[in-house]
mmCIF file of C-alpha atoms and ligand atoms in Angstrom:
data_model
loop_
_atom_site.group_PDB
_atom_site.id
_atom_site.type_symbol
_atom_site.label_atom_id
_atom_site.label_comp_id
_atom_site.label_asym_id
_atom_site.label_seq_id
_atom_site.Cartn_x
_atom_site.Cartn_y
_atom_site.Cartn_z
ATOM 1 C CA MET A 5 -8.873 -20.785 5.756
ATOM 2 C CA SER A 6 -7.339 -18.538 8.318
ATOM 3 C CA SER A 7 -7.171 -20.934 11.259
ATOM 4 C CA VAL A 8 -4.309 -23.247 12.034
ATOM 5 C CA ALA A 9 -4.495 -26.755 13.499
ATOM 6 C CA PRO A 10 -5.578 -26.751 17.159
ATOM 7 C CA VAL A 11 -3.075 -27.370 19.925
ATOM 8 C CA GLU A 12 -3.783 -29.366 23.096
ATOM 9 C CA ILE A 13 -2.105 -28.424 26.369
ATOM 10 C CA ARG A 14 -2.496 -30.188 29.708
ATOM 11 C CA ILE A 15 -2.738 -28.004 32.815
ATOM 12 C CA TYR A 16 -0.246 -28.870 35.570
ATOM 13 C CA PRO A 17 -0.516 -27.803 39.226
ATOM 14 C CA GLY A 18 2.492 -25.526 38.732
ATOM 15 C CA ASP A 19 0.534 -23.558 36.125
ATOM 16 C CA CYS A 20 -2.155 -22.701 38.685
ATOM 17 C CA ASP A 21 -2.570 -20.219 41.514
ATOM 18 C CA ALA A 22 -2.846 -20.985 45.243
ATOM 19 C CA ARG A 23 -6.538 -21.874 44.858
ATOM 20 C CA GLY A 24 -5.678 -24.394 42.167
ATOM 21 C CA HIS A 25 -7.082 -22.362 39.249
ATOM 22 C CA LEU A 26 -5.466 -21.306 36.064
ATOM 23 C CA ASN A 27 -5.426 -17.577 36.711
ATOM 24 C CA GLN A 28 -5.297 -14.586 34.443
ATOM 25 C CA SER A 29 -1.558 -14.264 33.933
ATOM 26 C CA ALA A 30 -1.182 -18.020 33.583
ATOM 27 C CA PHE A 31 -3.801 -17.908 30.871
ATOM 28 C CA LEU A 32 -1.929 -15.331 28.853
ATOM 29 C CA GLY A 33 1.046 -17.667 29.148
ATOM 30 C CA MET A 34 -1.061 -20.614 27.971
ATOM 31 C CA PHE A 35 -2.226 -18.678 24.938
ATOM 32 C CA GLU A 36 1.384 -17.828 24.186
ATOM 33 C CA ARG A 37 2.468 -21.451 24.602
ATOM 34 C CA ALA A 38 -0.278 -22.515 22.211
ATOM 35 C CA ARG A 39 0.966 -20.000 19.628
ATOM 36 C CA TRP A 40 4.554 -21.175 19.825
ATOM 37 C CA GLU A 41 3.465 -24.807 19.784
ATOM 38 C CA SER A 42 1.482 -24.079 16.681
ATOM 39 C CA LEU A 43 4.450 -22.346 15.009
ATOM 40 C CA ALA A 44 6.641 -25.308 15.920
ATOM 41 C CA ARG A 45 4.282 -27.531 13.942
ATOM 42 C CA GLY A 46 4.233 -25.051 11.050
ATOM 43 C CA PRO A 47 6.975 -22.701 9.856
ATOM 44 C CA GLY A 48 9.139 -23.252 12.956
ATOM 45 C CA VAL A 49 9.644 -21.287 16.164
ATOM 46 C CA ASP A 50 12.528 -19.379 14.589
ATOM 47 C CA VAL A 51 10.379 -18.017 11.754
ATOM 48 C CA PHE A 52 10.404 -14.474 13.147
ATOM 49 C CA ALA A 53 14.122 -14.541 13.964
ATOM 50 C CA ARG A 54 14.894 -15.774 10.432
ATOM 51 C CA HIS A 55 13.147 -12.722 9.003
ATOM 52 C CA ASN A 56 14.369 -10.237 11.623
ATOM 53 C CA ALA A 57 10.731 -9.427 12.335
ATOM 54 C CA TRP A 58 9.924 -9.993 15.979
ATOM 55 C CA PRO A 59 6.207 -9.887 16.910
ATOM 56 C CA VAL A 60 5.580 -7.605 19.863
ATOM 57 C CA VAL A 61 2.190 -7.589 21.540
ATOM 58 C CA ARG A 62 0.486 -4.206 21.276
ATOM 59 C CA LYS A 63 -2.838 -5.186 22.778
ATOM 60 C CA ALA A 64 -4.170 -8.253 24.542
ATOM 61 C CA THR A 65 -7.646 -8.855 25.872
ATOM 62 C CA VAL A 66 -8.690 -12.085 27.499
ATOM 63 C CA GLU A 67 -12.180 -13.045 28.599
ATOM 64 C CA TYR A 68 -12.782 -15.897 31.001
ATOM 65 C CA TYR A 69 -15.933 -17.977 30.914
ATOM 66 C CA ALA A 70 -15.253 -21.138 32.929
ATOM 67 C CA GLU A 71 -12.674 -22.491 35.362
ATOM 68 C CA ALA A 72 -9.700 -24.548 34.312
ATOM 69 C CA LEU A 73 -8.078 -26.962 36.768
ATOM 70 C CA PRO A 74 -4.933 -29.096 36.925
ATOM 71 C CA GLY A 75 -5.176 -32.332 34.966
ATOM 72 C CA GLN A 76 -7.570 -30.921 32.412
ATOM 73 C CA VAL A 77 -6.526 -30.699 28.786
ATOM 74 C CA LEU A 78 -7.336 -27.490 26.938
ATOM 75 C CA ARG A 79 -7.692 -27.241 23.191
ATOM 76 C CA PHE A 80 -6.453 -23.956 21.755
ATOM 77 C CA ASP A 81 -7.669 -22.708 18.401
ATOM 78 C CA THR A 82 -5.937 -19.772 16.767
ATOM 79 C CA THR A 83 -7.393 -17.662 13.971
ATOM 80 C CA LEU A 84 -5.830 -14.802 12.056
ATOM 81 C CA THR A 85 -8.335 -11.935 12.216
ATOM 82 C CA HIS A 86 -6.348 -9.122 10.654
ATOM 83 C CA LEU A 87 -3.271 -9.010 8.517
ATOM 84 C CA GLY A 88 -1.678 -5.687 7.713
ATOM 85 C CA ARG A 89 1.759 -4.919 6.290
ATOM 86 C CA THR A 90 3.538 -4.835 9.632
ATOM 87 C CA SER A 91 0.807 -5.929 12.033
ATOM 88 C CA PHE A 92 -1.506 -8.841 12.519
ATOM 89 C CA SER A 93 -4.191 -9.876 14.990
ATOM 90 C CA LEU A 94 -5.058 -13.269 16.359
ATOM 91 C CA HIS A 95 -8.181 -14.588 18.007
ATOM 92 C CA GLN A 96 -7.565 -17.522 20.314
ATOM 93 C CA THR A 97 -10.010 -19.760 22.124
ATOM 94 C CA ALA A 98 -9.373 -22.340 24.830
ATOM 95 C CA ARG A 99 -11.871 -25.166 25.330
ATOM 96 C CA ARG A 100 -11.931 -28.015 27.792
ATOM 97 C CA GLU A 101 -11.140 -31.063 25.684
ATOM 98 C CA SER A 102 -13.469 -33.295 27.751
ATOM 99 C CA ASP A 103 -16.721 -31.390 27.141
ATOM 100 C CA GLN A 104 -15.767 -28.618 24.691
ATOM 101 C CA THR A 105 -16.729 -25.903 27.194
ATOM 102 C CA LEU A 106 -15.348 -22.540 26.147
ATOM 103 C CA VAL A 107 -13.004 -21.593 28.998
ATOM 104 C CA ALA A 108 -11.470 -18.382 27.706
ATOM 105 C CA GLU A 109 -10.749 -16.458 24.593
ATOM 106 C CA GLY A 110 -8.264 -13.805 23.709
ATOM 107 C CA ASP A 111 -7.707 -11.168 21.061
ATOM 108 C CA LEU A 112 -4.152 -10.039 20.466
ATOM 109 C CA VAL A 113 -2.635 -7.427 18.204
ATOM 110 C CA PHE A 114 1.006 -7.803 17.177
ATOM 111 C CA VAL A 115 3.396 -5.493 15.402
ATOM 112 C CA CYS A 116 6.541 -6.931 13.851
ATOM 113 C CA VAL A 117 9.696 -4.989 14.644
ATOM 114 C CA ASP A 118 13.282 -5.406 13.490
ATOM 115 C CA ASP A 119 16.349 -5.413 15.746
ATOM 116 C CA ARG A 120 16.227 -1.585 15.929
ATOM 117 C CA SER A 121 12.581 -1.782 17.081
ATOM 118 C CA HIS A 122 11.308 -0.342 13.795
ATOM 119 C CA PRO A 123 8.096 -1.789 12.356
ATOM 120 C CA THR A 124 8.888 -4.274 9.622
ATOM 121 C CA PRO A 125 6.720 -6.424 7.326
ATOM 122 C CA VAL A 126 5.033 -9.530 8.669
ATOM 123 C CA PRO A 127 6.997 -12.493 7.218
ATOM 124 C CA ASP A 128 5.347 -14.028 4.183
ATOM 125 C CA GLU A 129 5.685 -17.430 5.790
ATOM 126 C CA ILE A 130 3.232 -16.338 8.479
ATOM 127 C CA ARG A 131 0.774 -15.188 5.830
ATOM 128 C CA ARG A 132 1.135 -18.538 4.063
ATOM 129 C CA TYR A 133 0.857 -20.498 7.292
ATOM 130 C CA PHE A 134 -2.523 -18.977 8.106
ATOM 131 C CA GLY A 135 -3.756 -19.091 4.545
ATOM 132 C CA THR A 136 -4.229 -16.381 2.006
ATOM 133 C CA ARG A 137 -6.616 -14.086 3.804
ATOM 134 C CA PRO A 138 -7.643 -13.187 7.319
ATOM 135 C CA SER A 139 -11.156 -14.218 8.300
ATOM 136 C CA VAL A 140 -12.030 -10.832 9.629
ATOM 137 C CA ARG A 141 -12.491 -7.627 8.737
ATOM 138 C CA ALA A 142 -12.701 -4.231 10.176
ATOM 139 C CA GLY A 143 -15.072 -3.153 12.883
ATOM 140 C CA ALA A 144 -15.204 -3.046 16.622
ATOM 141 C CA PHE A 145 -16.739 -6.044 18.268
ATOM 142 C CA GLN A 146 -16.968 -7.879 21.536
ATOM 143 C CA HIS A 147 -17.650 -11.490 22.326
ATOM 144 C CA LEU A 148 -20.636 -12.306 24.520
ATOM 145 C CA LEU A 149 -21.528 -15.765 25.703
ATOM 146 C CA VAL A 150 -25.003 -16.401 24.314
ATOM 147 C CA ARG A 151 -26.583 -19.782 25.117
ATOM 148 C CA GLY A 152 -23.105 -21.275 25.433
ATOM 149 C CA ILE A 153 -21.912 -19.819 22.128
ATOM 150 C CA ALA A 154 -19.229 -17.128 22.085
ATOM 151 C CA THR A 155 -20.990 -14.591 19.896
ATOM 152 C CA ALA A 156 -19.245 -11.694 18.194
ATOM 153 C CA VAL A 157 -21.348 -8.566 18.274
ATOM 154 C CA ASP A 158 -20.930 -4.890 17.442
ATOM 155 C CA VAL A 159 -22.928 -2.652 19.743
ATOM 156 C CA GLN A 160 -22.788 1.041 18.954
ATOM 157 C CA GLY A 161 -24.649 4.118 20.129
ATOM 158 C CA ASP A 162 -27.543 4.836 22.466
ATOM 159 C CA GLY A 163 -31.243 5.069 21.883
ATOM 160 C CA PRO A 164 -33.912 2.649 20.728
ATOM 161 C CA ALA A 165 -32.350 -0.627 19.663
ATOM 162 C CA ILE A 166 -32.008 -1.942 16.127
ATOM 163 C CA LEU A 167 -30.916 -5.531 15.674
ATOM 164 C CA PHE A 168 -29.207 -6.211 12.337
ATOM 165 C CA ILE A 169 -29.243 -9.844 11.169
ATOM 166 C CA HIS A 170 -26.859 -10.645 8.316
ATOM 167 C CA GLY A 171 -27.377 -12.947 5.341
ATOM 168 C CA PHE A 172 -25.610 -16.111 4.214
ATOM 169 C CA PRO A 173 -22.657 -16.800 4.300
ATOM 170 C CA LEU A 174 -21.785 -13.364 5.562
ATOM 171 C CA ASP A 175 -21.286 -11.639 8.877
ATOM 172 C CA ARG A 176 -22.064 -8.501 10.834
ATOM 173 C CA THR A 177 -19.662 -6.386 8.786
ATOM 174 C CA MET A 178 -22.090 -6.416 5.857
ATOM 175 C CA TRP A 179 -24.061 -3.789 7.825
ATOM 176 C CA ARG A 180 -21.140 -1.454 8.443
ATOM 177 C CA HIS A 181 -22.354 1.286 6.081
ATOM 178 C CA LEU A 182 -25.663 1.411 7.963
ATOM 179 C CA VAL A 183 -24.322 0.917 11.456
ATOM 180 C CA ALA A 184 -21.979 3.891 11.184
ATOM 181 C CA PRO A 185 -24.435 6.640 10.143
ATOM 182 C CA LEU A 186 -27.554 5.650 12.103
ATOM 183 C CA THR A 187 -26.576 7.667 15.140
ATOM 184 C CA GLY A 188 -29.308 8.130 17.736
ATOM 185 C CA TRP A 189 -30.024 4.406 17.686
ATOM 186 C CA ARG A 190 -28.430 1.560 19.585
ATOM 187 C CA ARG A 191 -27.138 -0.533 16.698
ATOM 188 C CA ILE A 192 -26.624 -4.200 17.509
ATOM 189 C CA ALA A 193 -25.025 -6.315 14.796
ATOM 190 C CA PRO A 194 -24.111 -9.875 15.813
ATOM 191 C CA ASP A 195 -22.478 -12.683 13.876
ATOM 192 C CA LEU A 196 -25.002 -15.517 13.944
ATOM 193 C CA ARG A 197 -23.731 -18.757 15.491
ATOM 194 C CA GLY A 198 -21.363 -20.425 13.056
ATOM 195 C CA MET A 199 -20.685 -17.239 11.089
ATOM 196 C CA GLY A 200 -18.017 -14.556 11.175
ATOM 197 C CA LEU A 201 -16.201 -14.585 14.482
ATOM 198 C CA SER A 202 -18.884 -16.382 16.463
ATOM 199 C CA ASP A 203 -18.366 -19.889 17.664
ATOM 200 C CA ALA A 204 -19.240 -22.590 15.164
ATOM 201 C CA PRO A 205 -20.512 -25.716 16.902
ATOM 202 C CA GLU A 206 -20.709 -28.860 14.777
ATOM 203 C CA GLY A 207 -24.509 -28.991 14.998
ATOM 204 C CA GLY A 208 -27.531 -27.103 16.331
ATOM 205 C CA TYR A 209 -28.470 -24.858 13.423
ATOM 206 C CA SER A 210 -32.053 -23.941 12.583
ATOM 207 C CA MET A 211 -34.127 -20.790 12.273
ATOM 208 C CA GLU A 212 -35.462 -21.520 15.769
ATOM 209 C CA GLU A 213 -31.953 -21.728 17.237
ATOM 210 C CA TYR A 214 -30.863 -18.507 15.536
ATOM 211 C CA ALA A 215 -33.999 -16.720 16.796
ATOM 212 C CA GLU A 216 -33.523 -18.030 20.331
ATOM 213 C CA ASP A 217 -29.877 -16.911 20.251
ATOM 214 C CA LEU A 218 -30.946 -13.410 19.278
ATOM 215 C CA ALA A 219 -33.658 -13.206 21.941
ATOM 216 C CA ALA A 220 -31.027 -14.303 24.490
ATOM 217 C CA LEU A 221 -28.594 -11.713 23.133
ATOM 218 C CA LEU A 222 -31.248 -9.003 23.644
ATOM 219 C CA ASP A 223 -31.698 -10.273 27.219
ATOM 220 C CA ILE A 224 -27.958 -9.994 27.843
ATOM 221 C CA LEU A 225 -27.932 -6.457 26.438
ATOM 222 C CA LYS A 226 -31.050 -5.659 28.504
ATOM 223 C CA VAL A 227 -33.016 -4.714 25.421
ATOM 224 C CA GLU A 228 -36.718 -5.411 25.755
ATOM 225 C CA GLN A 229 -37.731 -4.561 22.224
ATOM 226 C CA ALA A 230 -35.747 -3.944 19.067
ATOM 227 C CA ILE A 231 -36.419 -2.970 15.526
ATOM 228 C CA VAL A 232 -35.411 -6.167 13.812
ATOM 229 C CA CYS A 233 -33.729 -5.765 10.432
ATOM 230 C CA GLY A 234 -32.782 -8.929 8.535
ATOM 231 C CA LEU A 235 -31.315 -9.415 5.098
ATOM 232 C CA SER A 236 -32.149 -12.570 3.157
ATOM 233 C CA MET A 237 -31.393 -15.425 5.585
ATOM 234 C CA GLY A 238 -31.415 -12.724 8.259
ATOM 235 C CA GLY A 239 -34.994 -12.022 7.143
ATOM 236 C CA TYR A 240 -35.914 -15.689 7.632
ATOM 237 C CA VAL A 241 -34.537 -15.366 11.170
ATOM 238 C CA ALA A 242 -36.373 -12.066 11.709
ATOM 239 C CA LEU A 243 -39.667 -13.728 10.755
ATOM 240 C CA GLU A 244 -38.856 -16.552 13.171
ATOM 241 C CA MET A 245 -38.390 -13.921 15.880
ATOM 242 C CA VAL A 246 -41.805 -12.487 15.044
ATOM 243 C CA ARG A 247 -43.266 -15.994 15.359
ATOM 244 C CA ARG A 248 -41.514 -16.926 18.600
ATOM 245 C CA HIS A 249 -40.992 -13.582 20.319
ATOM 246 C CA PRO A 250 -43.493 -11.082 18.901
ATOM 247 C CA ASP A 251 -43.222 -8.946 22.031
ATOM 248 C CA ARG A 252 -39.493 -8.360 21.372
ATOM 249 C CA VAL A 253 -40.052 -6.935 17.870
ATOM 250 C CA ARG A 254 -40.921 -3.247 17.810
ATOM 251 C CA ALA A 255 -40.786 -2.956 14.024
ATOM 252 C CA LEU A 256 -39.538 -5.067 11.172
ATOM 253 C CA ILE A 257 -37.274 -4.458 8.181
ATOM 254 C CA LEU A 258 -36.983 -7.262 5.653
ATOM 255 C CA ALA A 259 -34.328 -6.695 3.011
ATOM 256 C CA ASN A 260 -33.853 -8.985 -0.012
ATOM 257 C CA SER A 261 -35.826 -11.670 1.757
ATOM 258 C CA ARG A 262 -38.796 -13.955 1.352
ATOM 259 C CA ALA A 263 -41.311 -15.775 3.550
ATOM 260 C CA ASP A 264 -41.942 -19.111 1.856
ATOM 261 C CA ALA A 265 -40.346 -22.463 2.701
ATOM 262 C CA GLU A 266 -37.803 -24.161 0.455
ATOM 263 C CA THR A 267 -39.157 -25.890 -2.656
ATOM 264 C CA ALA A 268 -38.200 -29.500 -3.485
ATOM 265 C CA GLU A 269 -35.839 -28.154 -6.147
ATOM 266 C CA GLY A 270 -34.399 -25.669 -3.694
ATOM 267 C CA LYS A 271 -33.802 -28.445 -1.151
ATOM 268 C CA ALA A 272 -31.915 -30.489 -3.741
ATOM 269 C CA GLY A 273 -29.819 -27.393 -4.500
ATOM 270 C CA ARG A 274 -29.029 -26.970 -0.789
ATOM 271 C CA ASP A 275 -27.847 -30.596 -0.655
ATOM 272 C CA GLU A 276 -25.532 -30.005 -3.591
ATOM 273 C CA THR A 277 -24.124 -26.910 -1.949
ATOM 274 C CA ILE A 278 -23.608 -28.776 1.328
ATOM 275 C CA ALA A 279 -21.711 -31.504 -0.546
ATOM 276 C CA LEU A 280 -19.550 -28.870 -2.238
ATOM 277 C CA VAL A 281 -18.683 -27.209 1.074
ATOM 278 C CA GLU A 282 -17.967 -30.576 2.677
ATOM 279 C CA ARG A 283 -15.612 -31.420 -0.191
ATOM 280 C CA GLU A 284 -13.885 -28.122 -0.813
ATOM 281 C CA GLY A 285 -14.674 -25.799 2.088
ATOM 282 C CA PRO A 286 -16.511 -22.446 2.136
ATOM 283 C CA GLU A 287 -13.924 -20.922 -0.263
ATOM 284 C CA ALA A 288 -15.591 -22.923 -3.012
ATOM 285 C CA LEU A 289 -18.718 -20.782 -2.578
ATOM 286 C CA VAL A 290 -16.974 -17.555 -3.525
ATOM 287 C CA ASP A 291 -17.151 -18.041 -7.277
ATOM 288 C CA VAL A 292 -20.546 -19.717 -7.104
ATOM 289 C CA LEU A 293 -22.168 -16.966 -5.060
ATOM 290 C CA LEU A 294 -20.537 -13.714 -6.170
ATOM 291 C CA PRO A 295 -22.425 -13.424 -9.475
ATOM 292 C CA LYS A 296 -25.676 -14.203 -7.691
ATOM 293 C CA LEU A 297 -25.184 -11.847 -4.784
ATOM 294 C CA LEU A 298 -24.194 -8.725 -6.681
ATOM 295 C CA ALA A 299 -25.687 -6.905 -9.650
ATOM 296 C CA PRO A 300 -23.346 -7.075 -12.688
ATOM 297 C CA THR A 301 -22.547 -3.366 -12.396
ATOM 298 C CA SER A 302 -21.595 -3.796 -8.733
ATOM 299 C CA ILE A 303 -19.179 -6.581 -9.690
ATOM 300 C CA SER A 304 -17.403 -4.427 -12.230
ATOM 301 C CA ALA A 305 -17.573 -1.073 -10.426
ATOM 302 C CA MET A 306 -17.158 -2.021 -6.770
ATOM 303 C CA PRO A 307 -13.944 -4.062 -6.329
ATOM 304 C CA GLN A 308 -13.863 -3.267 -2.616
ATOM 305 C CA VAL A 309 -17.321 -4.815 -2.142
ATOM 306 C CA VAL A 310 -16.238 -7.878 -4.132
ATOM 307 C CA GLU A 311 -13.158 -8.192 -1.924
ATOM 308 C CA HIS A 312 -15.211 -7.760 1.257
ATOM 309 C CA LEU A 313 -17.555 -10.520 0.104
ATOM 310 C CA ARG A 314 -14.692 -12.843 -0.773
ATOM 311 C CA THR A 315 -13.234 -12.313 2.703
ATOM 312 C CA MET A 316 -16.533 -12.980 4.434
ATOM 313 C CA ILE A 317 -17.421 -16.064 2.403
ATOM 314 C CA ALA A 318 -13.985 -17.704 2.377
ATOM 315 C CA GLY A 319 -13.468 -16.974 6.082
ATOM 316 C CA SER A 320 -16.792 -18.438 7.203
ATOM 317 C CA PRO A 321 -16.448 -21.504 9.410
ATOM 318 C CA ARG A 322 -17.259 -24.710 7.523
ATOM 319 C CA ALA A 323 -19.558 -26.094 10.264
ATOM 320 C CA GLY A 324 -21.508 -22.838 10.365
ATOM 321 C CA VAL A 325 -21.913 -22.685 6.588
ATOM 322 C CA ILE A 326 -23.190 -26.257 6.434
ATOM 323 C CA GLY A 327 -25.441 -25.604 9.434
ATOM 324 C CA ALA A 328 -26.915 -22.490 7.811
ATOM 325 C CA LEU A 329 -27.560 -24.387 4.577
ATOM 326 C CA GLU A 330 -29.423 -27.072 6.567
ATOM 327 C CA ALA A 331 -31.354 -24.398 8.448
ATOM 328 C CA MET A 332 -32.395 -22.635 5.221
ATOM 329 C CA LYS A 333 -33.336 -25.939 3.637
ATOM 330 C CA GLU A 334 -35.641 -26.774 6.550
ATOM 331 C CA ARG A 335 -36.936 -23.271 7.187
ATOM 332 C CA PRO A 336 -40.653 -23.116 7.950
ATOM 333 C CA ASP A 337 -43.164 -21.438 5.683
ATOM 334 C CA SER A 338 -43.723 -17.994 7.169
ATOM 335 C CA THR A 339 -46.308 -16.944 4.573
ATOM 336 C CA PRO A 340 -49.281 -17.565 6.931
ATOM 337 C CA LEU A 341 -47.547 -15.348 9.491
ATOM 338 C CA LEU A 342 -47.397 -12.323 7.196
ATOM 339 C CA GLU A 343 -50.991 -11.167 7.589
ATOM 340 C CA LYS A 344 -50.641 -11.405 11.380
ATOM 341 C CA ILE A 345 -47.662 -9.048 11.562
ATOM 342 C CA ALA A 346 -48.889 -6.165 13.670
ATOM 343 C CA VAL A 347 -45.789 -3.944 13.803
ATOM 344 C CA PRO A 348 -44.623 -1.299 11.305
ATOM 345 C CA THR A 349 -42.807 -3.101 8.527
ATOM 346 C CA LEU A 350 -40.528 -2.019 5.712
ATOM 347 C CA VAL A 351 -39.710 -4.376 2.859
ATOM 348 C CA VAL A 352 -36.652 -3.472 0.784
ATOM 349 C CA ALA A 353 -35.699 -5.149 -2.487
ATOM 350 C CA GLY A 354 -32.863 -4.795 -4.975
ATOM 351 C CA ARG A 355 -34.170 -4.208 -8.476
ATOM 352 C CA GLU A 356 -31.514 -6.505 -9.894
ATOM 353 C CA ASP A 357 -31.706 -9.201 -7.233
ATOM 354 C CA ARG A 358 -31.307 -12.560 -8.963
ATOM 355 C CA LEU A 359 -31.528 -14.673 -5.815
ATOM 356 C CA ILE A 360 -34.759 -13.224 -4.478
ATOM 357 C CA PRO A 361 -36.311 -11.219 -7.298
ATOM 358 C CA ALA A 362 -37.965 -7.947 -6.304
ATOM 359 C CA LYS A 363 -41.377 -9.261 -7.310
ATOM 360 C CA HIS A 364 -41.211 -11.777 -4.410
ATOM 361 C CA SER A 365 -40.462 -8.995 -1.969
ATOM 362 C CA LYS A 366 -43.291 -6.912 -3.381
ATOM 363 C CA ALA A 367 -45.746 -9.806 -3.033
ATOM 364 C CA MET A 368 -44.545 -10.386 0.526
ATOM 365 C CA ALA A 369 -45.030 -6.710 1.402
ATOM 366 C CA ALA A 370 -48.559 -6.812 -0.038
ATOM 367 C CA ARG A 371 -49.502 -9.497 2.495
ATOM 368 C CA ILE A 372 -48.211 -7.611 5.547
ATOM 369 C CA PRO A 373 -50.796 -5.131 6.855
ATOM 370 C CA GLY A 374 -49.632 -1.563 6.212
ATOM 371 C CA ALA A 375 -46.127 -2.575 5.080
ATOM 372 C CA GLN A 376 -44.035 -0.139 3.061
ATOM 373 C CA TYR A 377 -42.177 -1.425 0.033
ATOM 374 C CA THR A 378 -39.157 0.062 -1.734
ATOM 375 C CA ALA A 379 -37.090 -1.387 -4.576
ATOM 376 C CA ILE A 380 -33.601 0.084 -4.759
ATOM 377 C CA ALA A 381 -32.134 0.715 -8.207
ATOM 378 C CA GLY A 382 -28.608 -0.396 -9.071
ATOM 379 C CA ALA A 383 -28.552 -3.148 -6.470
ATOM 380 C CA GLY A 384 -28.748 -6.921 -6.528
ATOM 381 C CA HIS A 385 -29.127 -9.129 -3.471
ATOM 382 C CA LEU A 386 -27.072 -7.001 -1.074
ATOM 383 C CA VAL A 387 -28.632 -3.549 -0.983
ATOM 384 C CA PRO A 388 -26.688 -2.270 2.069
ATOM 385 C CA LEU A 389 -23.363 -3.009 0.379
ATOM 386 C CA GLU A 390 -24.245 -2.110 -3.198
ATOM 387 C CA GLN A 391 -26.286 1.031 -2.522
ATOM 388 C CA PRO A 392 -25.352 2.019 1.025
ATOM 389 C CA VAL A 393 -26.468 5.646 0.716
ATOM 390 C CA ALA A 394 -29.889 4.861 -0.742
ATOM 391 C CA THR A 395 -30.419 1.998 1.704
ATOM 392 C CA THR A 396 -29.470 4.139 4.693
ATOM 393 C CA ARG A 397 -31.841 6.859 3.480
ATOM 394 C CA VAL A 398 -34.774 4.469 3.034
ATOM 395 C CA ILE A 399 -34.212 2.818 6.404
ATOM 396 C CA GLY A 400 -33.499 6.164 8.102
ATOM 397 C CA GLU A 401 -36.833 7.569 6.839
ATOM 398 C CA PHE A 402 -38.672 4.502 8.096
ATOM 399 C CA LEU A 403 -37.006 4.828 11.499
ATOM 400 C CA GLN A 404 -37.743 8.532 11.790
ATOM 401 C CA VAL A 405 -41.467 7.909 11.681
ATOM 402 C CA LEU A 406 -41.113 5.310 14.433
ATOM 403 C CA ASP A 407 -39.137 7.490 16.789
HETATM 404 C C1 MLT B 10 -28.764 -15.103 1.859
HETATM 405 O O1 MLT B 10 -28.342 -14.147 1.208
HETATM 406 O O2 MLT B 10 -28.904 -15.046 3.078
HETATM 407 C C2 MLT B 10 -29.062 -16.383 1.126
HETATM 408 O O3 MLT B 10 -28.750 -16.242 -0.193
HETATM 409 C C3 MLT B 10 -30.489 -16.760 1.281
HETATM 410 C C4 MLT B 10 -30.811 -18.048 0.617
HETATM 411 O O4 MLT B 10 -29.940 -18.685 0.037
HETATM 412 O O5 MLT B 10 -32.001 -18.441 0.711
#
């Protein structure tokens, strides 16, 4: 995991401004105190001095969501979001201990410099302290407060909106090969609650909750209607959006997905997976899922995709992974909905998908009035990552007709 143990700090009157609030500069100081406190409990506050590698802040952004007053105790969580040779980035959140309200969060980029101010490698002890790999991954993003959940979202471009909903246990970065080239569209790729860099509450996961989060996100972004594109679990959520908010869905793209509910056998499998994650954490899913997610040729020929998947899976928050497994286990049967879908729909399958075989996707497409169906060669369960060019072409052609 890439997070370190949380740190609690009480706010004293001297920390606050004349109106009795913890103000902006005080907050930066609080985040800094939490970092040093955390180092004190780990490799020691002198870890950077020992390695002649002082971390200087290159960029700091803080967003404030709620007030913080003297006497309150804040809980600070710190996550490593990027680790380069000489630089690293941290994401920090501050919550009121009493009710877990998210008060503020910050993103900071550090560069380590030596005593001549030259960039120098990040000490290995820091890498070890945070764990083996950062939880995140390239890509611009912002955090928006959606139904009380700090939600990481990439929003790029102008034009009609496309909402990309990722699969399990992945995050918005799985869409990066599509998000980049689809210029002329407003591409919106969030991390679902509990995934990627979004907040991961201990409970509150279901297809309904995910769909309500996304409708609320569209409200915040002032998007009335979007083309909704979901992969696998993202497709289950997309169908839930069609059920609950049909007026928000301008068109539908279902990739590597299915409409039926979980079978009894499938539910038992979900329980086993939940037990595994409870015992060993999301990292344990890497080896279980990789051979199912990717076609064998992708595993051998695409090491960068394998690495990206490992990062996403191992960095997923435990509560969010367990919540998603519960949500998929209890997902409703959307088969009766299919024949009522009244918007243009594209169904995309991977010819070598072992998790949701292409024949399921084809049968699903056959039940949706007027739906197009395409099976992409040389891809398993993750067509946008395994065949990004072909997937972008297929989706681009579908979009062109809509425009
Ligand atoms: C996904 O890719 O989202 C999941 O594999 C879907 C599932 O397990 O049903």
